[in-house]
């Protein structure tokens, strides 16, 4: 599922002023209800899982903020948290980048995609969703292990649901703000989310395999970034951008500085 201005939208979802009590949050969550943000500046509303599916079928964009909403912490308005637009210098290091681009393998990406789409689905609550995540962790981990000089690391970011997100990190020569390249690895069949067939080749198998191959090409080139570069594969995007919100909340709490973020979704 493709969203415009997705990263700013994440900040918007995290900037809703607490209007729901802690007791209401616990009570309704225990009933299986989900807290849904439909628009910036508007209080989120409670929906059942079936009502969430109806929103998806109607192609209505939303954030499921159940996991990140904090009734005890009124958060600053979005306008106060997003920096003003900055004018940057023209792209540099073009010779180095072109040399790395020349090493990208379409055959590799086709092979990765064939494996990803062979899973029945990659739904965030399904076992095949977990299996797909485990395959990505192993694939990316094997790439990192093949280039130990890179000091790249790969780890699962666990959630309250069964499918983890994944973070691969290439350390920088300094520990400055992180640059993030992301994609969501989950898929969904809107008629039968848990068991229905959902190969998700374009949405978002395409972005997922782009990231894997970009990670491989950078490590193979001996790439040494000035500041850390991370590759994120998000869980639960189709259900309301769950994985990316959880990571954004974690980074905010830890004071992690983000230099830039680029999301790859439906790139085929």
PDB file of C-alpha atoms in Angstrom:
ATOM      1  CA  UNK A   1       0.000   0.000   0.000  1.00  0.00           C
ATOM      2  CA  UNK A   2       1.477   3.334  -1.032  1.00  0.00           C
ATOM      3  CA  UNK A   3       1.057   6.449   1.110  1.00  0.00           C
ATOM      4  CA  UNK A   4       2.225   9.927   0.145  1.00  0.00           C
ATOM      5  CA  UNK A   5       4.354  11.775   2.722  1.00  0.00           C
ATOM      6  CA  UNK A   6       4.391   8.621   4.817  1.00  0.00           C
ATOM      7  CA  UNK A   7       7.148   9.698   7.197  1.00  0.00           C
ATOM      8  CA  UNK A   8       5.474  13.025   7.965  1.00  0.00           C
ATOM      9  CA  UNK A   9       2.289  11.055   8.462  1.00  0.00           C
ATOM     10  CA  UNK A  10       4.025   8.948  11.082  1.00  0.00           C
ATOM     11  CA  UNK A  11       4.974  12.087  12.945  1.00  0.00           C
ATOM     12  CA  UNK A  12       1.396  13.287  12.650  1.00  0.00           C
ATOM     13  CA  UNK A  13       0.069  10.079  14.136  1.00  0.00           C
ATOM     14  CA  UNK A  14       2.490  10.433  17.024  1.00  0.00           C
ATOM     15  CA  UNK A  15       1.530  14.079  17.558  1.00  0.00           C
ATOM     16  CA  UNK A  16      -2.140  13.548  18.430  1.00  0.00           C
ATOM     17  CA  UNK A  17      -2.844  15.180  21.797  1.00  0.00           C
ATOM     18  CA  UNK A  18      -3.926  12.626  24.355  1.00  0.00           C
ATOM     19  CA  UNK A  19      -7.730  12.725  24.525  1.00  0.00           C
ATOM     20  CA  UNK A  20      -8.400   9.142  25.591  1.00  0.00           C
ATOM     21  CA  UNK A  21      -7.922   8.016  29.172  1.00  0.00           C
ATOM     22  CA  UNK A  22      -5.618   5.190  30.175  1.00  0.00           C
ATOM     23  CA  UNK A  23      -8.552   3.189  31.524  1.00  0.00           C
ATOM     24  CA  UNK A  24     -10.455   3.558  28.242  1.00  0.00           C
ATOM     25  CA  UNK A  25      -7.371   2.525  26.294  1.00  0.00           C
ATOM     26  CA  UNK A  26      -6.872  -0.620  28.381  1.00  0.00           C
ATOM     27  CA  UNK A  27     -10.566  -1.538  28.424  1.00  0.00           C
ATOM     28  CA  UNK A  28     -11.134  -1.185  24.691  1.00  0.00           C
ATOM     29  CA  UNK A  29      -7.837  -2.818  23.756  1.00  0.00           C
ATOM     30  CA  UNK A  30      -8.773  -5.801  25.936  1.00  0.00           C
ATOM     31  CA  UNK A  31     -12.002  -6.060  23.929  1.00  0.00           C
ATOM     32  CA  UNK A  32      -9.980  -6.317  20.715  1.00  0.00           C
ATOM     33  CA  UNK A  33     -10.807  -2.805  19.503  1.00  0.00           C
ATOM     34  CA  UNK A  34      -8.236  -0.763  17.602  1.00  0.00           C
ATOM     35  CA  UNK A  35      -7.580   2.971  17.884  1.00  0.00           C
ATOM     36  CA  UNK A  36      -7.600   4.493  14.402  1.00  0.00           C
ATOM     37  CA  UNK A  37      -6.317   7.900  13.304  1.00  0.00           C
ATOM     38  CA  UNK A  38      -8.105   8.955  10.122  1.00  0.00           C
ATOM     39  CA  UNK A  39      -6.835  12.524   9.783  1.00  0.00           C
ATOM     40  CA  UNK A  40      -4.251  14.840  11.278  1.00  0.00           C
ATOM     41  CA  UNK A  41      -5.591  17.027  14.080  1.00  0.00           C
ATOM     42  CA  UNK A  42      -8.688  14.869  14.604  1.00  0.00           C
ATOM     43  CA  UNK A  43      -9.096  12.618  17.642  1.00  0.00           C
ATOM     44  CA  UNK A  44      -8.635   8.910  16.823  1.00  0.00           C
ATOM     45  CA  UNK A  45     -11.666   6.627  16.928  1.00  0.00           C
ATOM     46  CA  UNK A  46     -12.240   3.051  18.024  1.00  0.00           C
ATOM     47  CA  UNK A  47     -12.830   0.414  15.339  1.00  0.00           C
ATOM     48  CA  UNK A  48     -13.212  -3.347  15.287  1.00  0.00           C
ATOM     49  CA  UNK A  49     -10.863  -5.453  13.163  1.00  0.00           C
ATOM     50  CA  UNK A  50     -13.712  -5.952  10.679  1.00  0.00           C
ATOM     51  CA  UNK A  51     -14.247  -2.192  10.496  1.00  0.00           C
ATOM     52  CA  UNK A  52     -10.534  -1.766   9.845  1.00  0.00           C
ATOM     53  CA  UNK A  53     -10.822  -4.187   6.944  1.00  0.00           C
ATOM     54  CA  UNK A  54     -13.764  -2.187   5.617  1.00  0.00           C
ATOM     55  CA  UNK A  55     -11.568   0.936   5.630  1.00  0.00           C
ATOM     56  CA  UNK A  56      -8.893  -0.923   3.665  1.00  0.00           C
ATOM     57  CA  UNK A  57     -11.403  -2.270   1.167  1.00  0.00           C
ATOM     58  CA  UNK A  58     -12.688   1.282   0.714  1.00  0.00           C
ATOM     59  CA  UNK A  59      -9.100   2.480   0.173  1.00  0.00           C
ATOM     60  CA  UNK A  60      -9.316   4.873   3.115  1.00  0.00           C
ATOM     61  CA  UNK A  61      -5.861   5.617   4.497  1.00  0.00           C
ATOM     62  CA  UNK A  62      -5.374   5.487   8.261  1.00  0.00           C
ATOM     63  CA  UNK A  63      -2.908   4.905  11.060  1.00  0.00           C
ATOM     64  CA  UNK A  64      -3.599   2.239  13.662  1.00  0.00           C
ATOM     65  CA  UNK A  65      -2.189   4.060  16.717  1.00  0.00           C
ATOM     66  CA  UNK A  66      -3.249   1.478  19.315  1.00  0.00           C
ATOM     67  CA  UNK A  67       0.325   0.431  20.045  1.00  0.00           C
ATOM     68  CA  UNK A  68       1.852   3.931  20.173  1.00  0.00           C
ATOM     69  CA  UNK A  69      -0.863   6.071  21.767  1.00  0.00           C
ATOM     70  CA  UNK A  70       0.141   7.357  25.221  1.00  0.00           C
ATOM     71  CA  UNK A  71      -2.716   8.893  27.241  1.00  0.00           C
ATOM     72  CA  UNK A  72      -0.248  10.249  29.794  1.00  0.00           C
ATOM     73  CA  UNK A  73       1.911  12.189  27.371  1.00  0.00           C
ATOM     74  CA  UNK A  74       0.412  15.077  25.422  1.00  0.00           C
ATOM     75  CA  UNK A  75       2.743  15.403  22.459  1.00  0.00           C
ATOM     76  CA  UNK A  76       3.772  18.637  20.798  1.00  0.00           C
ATOM     77  CA  UNK A  77       1.831  19.570  17.671  1.00  0.00           C
ATOM     78  CA  UNK A  78       3.279  18.414  14.372  1.00  0.00           C
ATOM     79  CA  UNK A  79       4.118  21.965  13.297  1.00  0.00           C
ATOM     80  CA  UNK A  80       6.481  22.221  16.233  1.00  0.00           C
ATOM     81  CA  UNK A  81       8.290  18.947  15.584  1.00  0.00           C
ATOM     82  CA  UNK A  82       9.095  19.078  11.872  1.00  0.00           C
ATOM     83  CA  UNK A  83      12.025  21.217  10.778  1.00  0.00           C
ATOM     84  CA  UNK A  84      11.636  23.835   8.086  1.00  0.00           C
ATOM     85  CA  UNK A  85      12.492  22.804   4.557  1.00  0.00           C
ATOM     86  CA  UNK A  86      16.193  22.997   3.817  1.00  0.00           C
ATOM     87  CA  UNK A  87      17.904  23.693   0.508  1.00  0.00           C
ATOM     88  CA  UNK A  88      20.656  21.179  -0.136  1.00  0.00           C
ATOM     89  CA  UNK A  89      23.669  21.256  -2.410  1.00  0.00           C
ATOM     90  CA  UNK A  90      23.472  19.308  -5.694  1.00  0.00           C
ATOM     91  CA  UNK A  91      24.166  15.553  -5.473  1.00  0.00           C
ATOM     92  CA  UNK A  92      27.813  14.638  -5.012  1.00  0.00           C
ATOM     93  CA  UNK A  93      29.810  11.387  -5.192  1.00  0.00           C
ATOM     94  CA  UNK A  94      28.143  10.592  -8.506  1.00  0.00           C
ATOM     95  CA  UNK A  95      31.100   8.602  -9.835  1.00  0.00           C
ATOM     96  CA  UNK A  96      31.064   6.342  -6.767  1.00  0.00           C
ATOM     97  CA  UNK A  97      27.293   5.908  -6.896  1.00  0.00           C
ATOM     98  CA  UNK A  98      27.247   5.071 -10.604  1.00  0.00           C
ATOM     99  CA  UNK A  99      29.909   2.421 -10.064  1.00  0.00           C
ATOM    100  CA  UNK A 100      27.795   0.772  -7.346  1.00  0.00           C
ATOM    101  CA  UNK A 101      24.602   0.989  -9.420  1.00  0.00           C
ATOM    102  CA  UNK A 102      26.392  -0.903 -12.188  1.00  0.00           C
ATOM    103  CA  UNK A 103      26.806  -3.871  -9.810  1.00  0.00           C
ATOM    104  CA  UNK A 104      23.105  -4.216  -8.973  1.00  0.00           C
ATOM    105  CA  UNK A 105      21.737  -7.564 -10.119  1.00  0.00           C
ATOM    106  CA  UNK A 106      18.253  -7.863 -11.589  1.00  0.00           C
ATOM    107  CA  UNK A 107      18.631 -11.640 -11.401  1.00  0.00           C
ATOM    108  CA  UNK A 108      19.243 -11.405  -7.658  1.00  0.00           C
ATOM    109  CA  UNK A 109      16.104  -9.331  -7.179  1.00  0.00           C
ATOM    110  CA  UNK A 110      14.038 -11.729  -9.296  1.00  0.00           C
ATOM    111  CA  UNK A 111      15.297 -14.634  -7.203  1.00  0.00           C
ATOM    112  CA  UNK A 112      14.519 -12.848  -3.928  1.00  0.00           C
ATOM    113  CA  UNK A 113      11.053 -11.942  -5.204  1.00  0.00           C
ATOM    114  CA  UNK A 114      10.316 -15.515  -6.291  1.00  0.00           C
ATOM    115  CA  UNK A 115      11.022 -16.694  -2.747  1.00  0.00           C
ATOM    116  CA  UNK A 116       8.995 -13.910  -1.122  1.00  0.00           C
ATOM    117  CA  UNK A 117       5.938 -14.480  -3.282  1.00  0.00           C
ATOM    118  CA  UNK A 118       6.055 -18.235  -2.670  1.00  0.00           C
ATOM    119  CA  UNK A 119       4.906 -17.670   0.915  1.00  0.00           C
ATOM    120  CA  UNK A 120       1.115 -17.982   1.071  1.00  0.00           C
ATOM    121  CA  UNK A 121       0.998 -14.452   2.441  1.00  0.00           C
ATOM    122  CA  UNK A 122       3.152 -12.178   4.594  1.00  0.00           C
ATOM    123  CA  UNK A 123       0.352 -10.973   6.866  1.00  0.00           C
ATOM    124  CA  UNK A 124       1.591  -9.692  10.208  1.00  0.00           C
ATOM    125  CA  UNK A 125      -0.547 -12.153  12.188  1.00  0.00           C
ATOM    126  CA  UNK A 126       0.133 -15.258  10.078  1.00  0.00           C
ATOM    127  CA  UNK A 127       2.801 -17.932  10.455  1.00  0.00           C
ATOM    128  CA  UNK A 128       3.832 -17.461   6.832  1.00  0.00           C
ATOM    129  CA  UNK A 129       4.349 -13.778   7.646  1.00  0.00           C
ATOM    130  CA  UNK A 130       6.743 -14.878  10.381  1.00  0.00           C
ATOM    131  CA  UNK A 131       8.418 -17.340   8.011  1.00  0.00           C
ATOM    132  CA  UNK A 132       8.945 -14.582   5.430  1.00  0.00           C
ATOM    133  CA  UNK A 133      10.505 -12.346   8.068  1.00  0.00           C
ATOM    134  CA  UNK A 134      12.842 -15.130   9.156  1.00  0.00           C
ATOM    135  CA  UNK A 135      13.894 -15.652   5.540  1.00  0.00           C
ATOM    136  CA  UNK A 136      14.695 -11.938   5.122  1.00  0.00           C
ATOM    137  CA  UNK A 137      16.667 -11.888   8.388  1.00  0.00           C
ATOM    138  CA  UNK A 138      18.728 -14.884   7.241  1.00  0.00           C
ATOM    139  CA  UNK A 139      19.246 -13.531   3.721  1.00  0.00           C
ATOM    140  CA  UNK A 140      20.350 -10.090   4.891  1.00  0.00           C
ATOM    141  CA  UNK A 141      22.361 -11.625   7.726  1.00  0.00           C
ATOM    142  CA  UNK A 142      24.227 -13.871   5.295  1.00  0.00           C
ATOM    143  CA  UNK A 143      25.067 -10.813   3.179  1.00  0.00           C
ATOM    144  CA  UNK A 144      26.434  -8.982   6.226  1.00  0.00           C
ATOM    145  CA  UNK A 145      28.464 -12.041   7.239  1.00  0.00           C
ATOM    146  CA  UNK A 146      30.028 -12.188   3.772  1.00  0.00           C
ATOM    147  CA  UNK A 147      31.481  -8.686   4.278  1.00  0.00           C
ATOM    148  CA  UNK A 148      32.721  -8.604   7.887  1.00  0.00           C
ATOM    149  CA  UNK A 149      34.838  -5.488   7.305  1.00  0.00           C
ATOM    150  CA  UNK A 150      31.602  -3.523   6.917  1.00  0.00           C
ATOM    151  CA  UNK A 151      30.697  -4.224  10.566  1.00  0.00           C
ATOM    152  CA  UNK A 152      27.073  -4.307   9.409  1.00  0.00           C
ATOM    153  CA  UNK A 153      24.524  -5.733  11.822  1.00  0.00           C
ATOM    154  CA  UNK A 154      21.085  -7.245  11.307  1.00  0.00           C
ATOM    155  CA  UNK A 155      18.446  -7.621  14.011  1.00  0.00           C
ATOM    156  CA  UNK A 156      14.749  -8.267  14.423  1.00  0.00           C
ATOM    157  CA  UNK A 157      12.660  -5.537  16.052  1.00  0.00           C
ATOM    158  CA  UNK A 158       9.978  -7.376  17.987  1.00  0.00           C
ATOM    159  CA  UNK A 159       6.390  -6.208  18.395  1.00  0.00           C
ATOM    160  CA  UNK A 160       3.316  -7.229  20.379  1.00  0.00           C
ATOM    161  CA  UNK A 161       2.190  -9.196  17.286  1.00  0.00           C
ATOM    162  CA  UNK A 162       4.074 -12.188  15.927  1.00  0.00           C
ATOM    163  CA  UNK A 163       5.810 -10.720  12.858  1.00  0.00           C
ATOM    164  CA  UNK A 164       8.931  -8.705  13.678  1.00  0.00           C
ATOM    165  CA  UNK A 165      10.295  -5.781  11.708  1.00  0.00           C
ATOM    166  CA  UNK A 166      13.953  -5.904  10.637  1.00  0.00           C
ATOM    167  CA  UNK A 167      16.757  -3.349  10.975  1.00  0.00           C
ATOM    168  CA  UNK A 168      20.106  -3.707   9.172  1.00  0.00           C
ATOM    169  CA  UNK A 169      22.695  -1.091  10.097  1.00  0.00           C
ATOM    170  CA  UNK A 170      25.922   0.001   8.408  1.00  0.00           C
ATOM    171  CA  UNK A 171      27.890   1.994  10.996  1.00  0.00           C
ATOM    172  CA  UNK A 172      29.300   5.371  10.024  1.00  0.00           C
ATOM    173  CA  UNK A 173      32.786   6.722  10.535  1.00  0.00           C
ATOM    174  CA  UNK A 174      31.058   9.029  13.029  1.00  0.00           C
ATOM    175  CA  UNK A 175      27.963   8.387  15.113  1.00  0.00           C
ATOM    176  CA  UNK A 176      25.864  11.200  13.660  1.00  0.00           C
ATOM    177  CA  UNK A 177      22.210  11.237  12.553  1.00  0.00           C
ATOM    178  CA  UNK A 178      21.043   8.072  10.811  1.00  0.00           C
ATOM    179  CA  UNK A 179      19.857   7.822   7.201  1.00  0.00           C
ATOM    180  CA  UNK A 180      17.041   5.283   6.749  1.00  0.00           C
ATOM    181  CA  UNK A 181      15.939   3.347   3.670  1.00  0.00           C
ATOM    182  CA  UNK A 182      12.679   1.508   4.296  1.00  0.00           C
ATOM    183  CA  UNK A 183      10.087  -0.818   2.801  1.00  0.00           C
ATOM    184  CA  UNK A 184       7.248  -2.881   4.226  1.00  0.00           C
ATOM    185  CA  UNK A 185       7.546  -6.634   3.904  1.00  0.00           C
ATOM    186  CA  UNK A 186       3.989  -7.652   4.811  1.00  0.00           C
ATOM    187  CA  UNK A 187       1.105  -8.358   2.434  1.00  0.00           C
ATOM    188  CA  UNK A 188      -2.628  -8.840   2.864  1.00  0.00           C
ATOM    189  CA  UNK A 189      -5.626 -10.540   1.293  1.00  0.00           C
ATOM    190  CA  UNK A 190      -8.532  -8.263   2.225  1.00  0.00           C
ATOM    191  CA  UNK A 191     -11.064 -11.093   1.990  1.00  0.00           C
ATOM    192  CA  UNK A 192      -9.115 -13.510   4.184  1.00  0.00           C
ATOM    193  CA  UNK A 193      -6.134 -11.778   5.824  1.00  0.00           C
ATOM    194  CA  UNK A 194      -4.709 -14.656   7.859  1.00  0.00           C
ATOM    195  CA  UNK A 195      -5.085 -17.557   5.425  1.00  0.00           C
ATOM    196  CA  UNK A 196      -5.816 -16.048   2.011  1.00  0.00           C
ATOM    197  CA  UNK A 197      -3.252 -15.990  -0.786  1.00  0.00           C
ATOM    198  CA  UNK A 198      -1.413 -12.647  -0.941  1.00  0.00           C
ATOM    199  CA  UNK A 199       1.861 -12.862  -2.896  1.00  0.00           C
ATOM    200  CA  UNK A 200       2.352  -9.080  -2.724  1.00  0.00           C
ATOM    201  CA  UNK A 201       4.858  -9.006  -5.585  1.00  0.00           C
ATOM    202  CA  UNK A 202       4.629  -5.246  -6.130  1.00  0.00           C
ATOM    203  CA  UNK A 203       3.073  -4.282  -2.782  1.00  0.00           C
ATOM    204  CA  UNK A 204       5.656  -4.422  -1.387  1.00  0.00           C
ATOM    205  CA  UNK A 205       7.801  -7.324  -2.462  1.00  0.00           C
ATOM    206  CA  UNK A 206       9.364  -4.960  -4.987  1.00  0.00           C
ATOM    207  CA  UNK A 207      10.588  -2.481  -2.384  1.00  0.00           C
ATOM    208  CA  UNK A 208      11.674  -5.309  -0.098  1.00  0.00           C
ATOM    209  CA  UNK A 209      13.963  -6.912  -2.684  1.00  0.00           C
ATOM    210  CA  UNK A 210      15.257  -3.506  -3.822  1.00  0.00           C
ATOM    211  CA  UNK A 211      16.488  -2.935  -0.274  1.00  0.00           C
ATOM    212  CA  UNK A 212      18.105  -6.369  -0.019  1.00  0.00           C
ATOM    213  CA  UNK A 213      20.013  -5.869  -3.265  1.00  0.00           C
ATOM    214  CA  UNK A 214      20.999  -2.275  -2.424  1.00  0.00           C
ATOM    215  CA  UNK A 215      22.334  -3.495   0.929  1.00  0.00           C
ATOM    216  CA  UNK A 216      24.357  -6.221  -0.817  1.00  0.00           C
ATOM    217  CA  UNK A 217      25.773  -3.854  -3.432  1.00  0.00           C
ATOM    218  CA  UNK A 218      26.833  -1.270  -0.857  1.00  0.00           C
ATOM    219  CA  UNK A 219      28.609  -3.821   1.326  1.00  0.00           C
ATOM    220  CA  UNK A 220      30.283  -5.447  -1.681  1.00  0.00           C
ATOM    221  CA  UNK A 221      31.629  -2.050  -2.754  1.00  0.00           C
ATOM    222  CA  UNK A 222      33.297  -1.424   0.608  1.00  0.00           C
ATOM    223  CA  UNK A 223      30.933   1.493   1.275  1.00  0.00           C
ATOM    224  CA  UNK A 224      31.858   3.429   4.434  1.00  0.00           C
ATOM    225  CA  UNK A 225      29.212   6.060   5.229  1.00  0.00           C
ATOM    226  CA  UNK A 226      30.122   9.191   7.169  1.00  0.00           C
ATOM    227  CA  UNK A 227      27.105   8.612   9.427  1.00  0.00           C
ATOM    228  CA  UNK A 228      25.112   5.407   9.994  1.00  0.00           C
ATOM    229  CA  UNK A 229      22.821   4.056   7.283  1.00  0.00           C
ATOM    230  CA  UNK A 230      19.942   1.749   8.193  1.00  0.00           C
ATOM    231  CA  UNK A 231      17.728  -0.504   6.106  1.00  0.00           C
ATOM    232  CA  UNK A 232      14.279  -1.135   7.588  1.00  0.00           C
ATOM    233  CA  UNK A 233      11.788  -3.824   6.585  1.00  0.00           C
ATOM    234  CA  UNK A 234       8.508  -3.009   8.335  1.00  0.00           C
ATOM    235  CA  UNK A 235       5.883  -5.393   9.672  1.00  0.00           C
ATOM    236  CA  UNK A 236       2.171  -4.652   9.715  1.00  0.00           C
ATOM    237  CA  UNK A 237       2.080  -1.763   7.246  1.00  0.00           C
ATOM    238  CA  UNK A 238      -1.102  -2.955   5.585  1.00  0.00           C
ATOM    239  CA  UNK A 239      -2.884  -2.996   8.964  1.00  0.00           C
ATOM    240  CA  UNK A 240      -2.190   0.675   9.645  1.00  0.00           C
ATOM    241  CA  UNK A 241       1.587   1.265   9.474  1.00  0.00           C
ATOM    242  CA  UNK A 242       2.124  -0.615  12.723  1.00  0.00           C
ATOM    243  CA  UNK A 243       5.786  -1.593  12.483  1.00  0.00           C
ATOM    244  CA  UNK A 244       7.101   1.750  11.286  1.00  0.00           C
ATOM    245  CA  UNK A 245       5.148   3.583  13.991  1.00  0.00           C
ATOM    246  CA  UNK A 246       6.617   1.329  16.681  1.00  0.00           C
ATOM    247  CA  UNK A 247      10.150   1.990  15.458  1.00  0.00           C
ATOM    248  CA  UNK A 248       9.484   5.730  15.143  1.00  0.00           C
ATOM    249  CA  UNK A 249       8.212   5.794  18.737  1.00  0.00           C
ATOM    250  CA  UNK A 250      11.261   3.847  19.913  1.00  0.00           C
ATOM    251  CA  UNK A 251      13.661   6.204  18.120  1.00  0.00           C
ATOM    252  CA  UNK A 252      11.845   9.254  19.493  1.00  0.00           C
ATOM    253  CA  UNK A 253      12.077   7.896  23.047  1.00  0.00           C
ATOM    254  CA  UNK A 254      15.781   7.129  22.603  1.00  0.00           C
ATOM    255  CA  UNK A 255      16.513  10.542  21.094  1.00  0.00           C
ATOM    256  CA  UNK A 256      17.759   8.961  17.862  1.00  0.00           C
ATOM    257  CA  UNK A 257      18.443  11.674  15.292  1.00  0.00           C
ATOM    258  CA  UNK A 258      17.257  10.928  11.750  1.00  0.00           C
ATOM    259  CA  UNK A 259      19.020  12.731   8.914  1.00  0.00           C
ATOM    260  CA  UNK A 260      16.794  11.502   6.090  1.00  0.00           C
ATOM    261  CA  UNK A 261      14.346   8.726   5.270  1.00  0.00           C
ATOM    262  CA  UNK A 262      13.377   7.193   1.927  1.00  0.00           C
ATOM    263  CA  UNK A 263      10.529   4.696   1.615  1.00  0.00           C
ATOM    264  CA  UNK A 264      10.420   2.200  -1.256  1.00  0.00           C
ATOM    265  CA  UNK A 265       6.857   1.032  -1.886  1.00  0.00           C
ATOM    266  CA  UNK A 266       5.487  -0.526  -5.073  1.00  0.00           C
ATOM    267  CA  UNK A 267       8.581   0.188  -7.157  1.00  0.00           C
ATOM    268  CA  UNK A 268       7.938  -2.349  -9.935  1.00  0.00           C
TER     269      UNK A 268
END
